Each structure stands twice: as C-alpha cells, then as structure tokens.
Coordinates of C-alpha atoms in Angstrom, one line a residue:
Q24 CA -7.2 -14.4 -10.9
V25 CA -5.1 -11.5 -12.2
Q26 CA -6.4 -9.0 -14.7
L27 CA -3.9 -6.9 -16.6
V28 CA -4.6 -3.7 -18.4
E29 CA -1.9 -2.1 -20.6
S30 CA -1.7 1.6 -21.6
G31 CA 0.7 4.1 -23.1
G32 CA 1.0 2.9 -26.6
G33 CA 0.8 5.2 -29.6
L34 CA 2.5 6.6 -32.6
V35 CA 6.0 8.0 -32.3
Q36 CA 8.8 8.9 -34.6
A37 CA 12.0 6.8 -34.8
G38 CA 14.4 7.9 -32.1
G39 CA 11.5 8.9 -29.8
S40 CA 10.3 7.4 -26.5
L41 CA 7.2 5.9 -25.0
R42 CA 6.4 4.5 -21.6
L43 CA 4.0 1.6 -21.3
S44 CA 2.2 0.8 -18.2
C45 CA 0.4 -2.4 -17.1
A46 CA -2.0 -2.2 -14.1
A47 CA -2.8 -5.4 -12.4
S48 CA -5.7 -6.4 -10.1
G49 CA -5.4 -8.4 -7.0
R50 CA -3.5 -8.4 -3.8
T51 CA -0.6 -10.7 -4.6
F52 CA 1.1 -8.7 -7.4
S53 CA 4.5 -8.9 -5.8
T54 CA 4.4 -12.7 -6.0
Y55 CA 4.3 -12.6 -9.8
V56 CA 7.1 -12.3 -12.4
M57 CA 6.0 -9.7 -14.9
G58 CA 6.9 -9.8 -18.5
W59 CA 6.5 -7.7 -21.6
F60 CA 6.1 -9.4 -25.0
R61 CA 5.4 -8.1 -28.5
Q62 CA 3.9 -9.3 -31.7
A63 CA 4.2 -7.8 -35.1
P64 CA 1.9 -8.7 -38.0
G65 CA 2.8 -12.0 -39.4
K66 CA 5.3 -12.8 -36.7
E67 CA 5.2 -14.9 -33.5
R68 CA 4.9 -13.3 -30.1
E69 CA 8.4 -12.6 -28.8
F70 CA 9.9 -11.9 -25.4
V71 CA 10.9 -8.3 -24.7
A72 CA 11.7 -8.0 -21.0
A73 CA 10.8 -9.4 -17.6
I74 CA 11.2 -8.5 -13.9
S75 CA 11.1 -10.5 -10.7
G76 CA 8.4 -10.1 -8.1
S77 CA 10.7 -7.9 -5.9
G78 CA 12.0 -6.0 -8.9
S79 CA 15.6 -6.9 -8.0
T80 CA 16.2 -9.0 -11.2
T81 CA 15.5 -8.1 -14.8
S82 CA 16.0 -9.7 -18.1
Y83 CA 16.0 -8.3 -21.6
S84 CA 16.0 -9.6 -25.1
D85 CA 19.1 -8.6 -27.1
F86 CA 17.3 -6.4 -29.5
V87 CA 16.1 -4.0 -26.7
K88 CA 19.0 -4.2 -24.3
G89 CA 20.3 -0.7 -23.6
R90 CA 17.2 1.0 -25.0
F91 CA 14.3 -0.4 -22.9
T92 CA 13.9 -0.5 -19.2
I93 CA 11.4 -2.6 -17.2
S94 CA 10.4 -1.6 -13.7
R95 CA 7.6 -2.2 -11.3
D96 CA 5.9 -0.4 -8.4
N97 CA 4.4 -3.1 -6.2
A98 CA 2.5 -0.5 -4.1
K99 CA 0.7 0.5 -7.2
N100 CA 0.3 -3.0 -8.7
T101 CA 1.9 -1.6 -11.9
V102 CA 4.8 -2.7 -14.2
Y103 CA 6.3 -0.3 -16.7
L104 CA 8.3 -0.5 -19.9
Q105 CA 10.3 2.6 -20.7
M106 CA 11.2 2.5 -24.4
N107 CA 13.9 4.9 -25.7
S108 CA 15.6 5.2 -29.1
L109 CA 12.6 3.5 -30.7
K110 CA 13.2 2.0 -34.2
F111 CA 10.7 1.2 -36.9
E112 CA 11.2 -2.5 -36.2
D113 CA 9.8 -2.0 -32.7
T114 CA 6.4 -1.5 -34.2
A115 CA 4.1 -4.2 -32.7
V116 CA 1.3 -4.9 -30.3
Y117 CA 2.9 -5.0 -26.8
Y118 CA 1.5 -7.3 -24.1
C119 CA 2.2 -7.6 -20.5
A120 CA 1.9 -11.0 -18.8
A121 CA 2.1 -12.4 -15.3
A122 CA 3.6 -15.7 -14.1
R123 CA 3.4 -16.9 -10.5
L124 CA 6.9 -18.2 -10.4
G125 CA 10.0 -17.5 -8.3
F126 CA 12.3 -17.0 -11.2
I127 CA 12.2 -15.1 -14.5
I128 CA 11.0 -16.8 -17.6
T129 CA 11.0 -15.8 -21.2
V130 CA 8.7 -18.4 -22.7
P131 CA 5.2 -17.0 -23.5
S132 CA 3.4 -20.2 -22.8
L133 CA 4.5 -20.3 -19.2
Y134 CA 2.8 -17.0 -18.4
Q135 CA -0.7 -17.6 -17.0
H136 CA -2.2 -14.1 -17.4
W137 CA -2.2 -11.7 -20.3
G138 CA -3.4 -8.2 -21.0
Q139 CA -5.2 -7.2 -24.1
G140 CA -2.2 -5.5 -25.6
T141 CA -1.4 -1.9 -26.7
Q142 CA -0.3 -0.8 -30.1
V143 CA 3.1 0.8 -30.6
T144 CA 3.8 2.3 -34.0
V145 CA 7.2 3.8 -34.9
S146 CA 7.3 5.9 -38.0
S147 CA 10.6 6.0 -39.9

C-alpha cells in the first residue's frame, strides 16, 4: 500500500510560482508512475502531468506545457510539480497519484493511490 501526502499549495498572485511536493511511503516508489491531477469547483478532475518510474519520461497536458515541470527524487520517495507563470485558471485542488504501471497514463481511474490534495489559489 502506498500513502501519498501533498504539500506546497497556497495563495499566489498571477505570474507567480509554487512548487508542490508529494511524499510517498513504501520501498517500491521507483516502480510507480506518478501523476499530478487537479480539480476546480464544479469541474471534473483533470490530468496535469505524469512521470515514469525512472524519471526519464514525462507527459504534460497542453494547458500547462511550458509552464509546469514534473520531477521526482526516488531516493527521497518524492515527486514534485514546479509551477511557473501561474494563471487564475490554475486555481484548483491539486492531487498526486500513483500507478504501478510500466508506462505513463493520463486517465485518473487507472491510478490506484491518491493523496488528500493541496489547494492552489491564484489571484488575478
């Protein structure tokens, strides 16, 4: 069983930056694809970014490409989401998720483990 705990959310002005962290329990962290998703009020949960177990492959949604960077430190069992040039529409609860697969996936239902989420609020 993998437990995930996100941190780093908060209030930031448009154009600013935040770095989210997600700490995972367990000894097999490097075998999991890790993803970041977000959910705004009244909207469905949507894919933001994902990274392979080794960290060699990443994937981003079009609306964050060029602004957000996903990375991981397998020695620390932690995945990060560096968010730059934040926009008001990035406001949401951000969740990290883990999937024990050998390839990146973007569908939320295929991730087996989820964190509790961290709020990101961007003021315009």
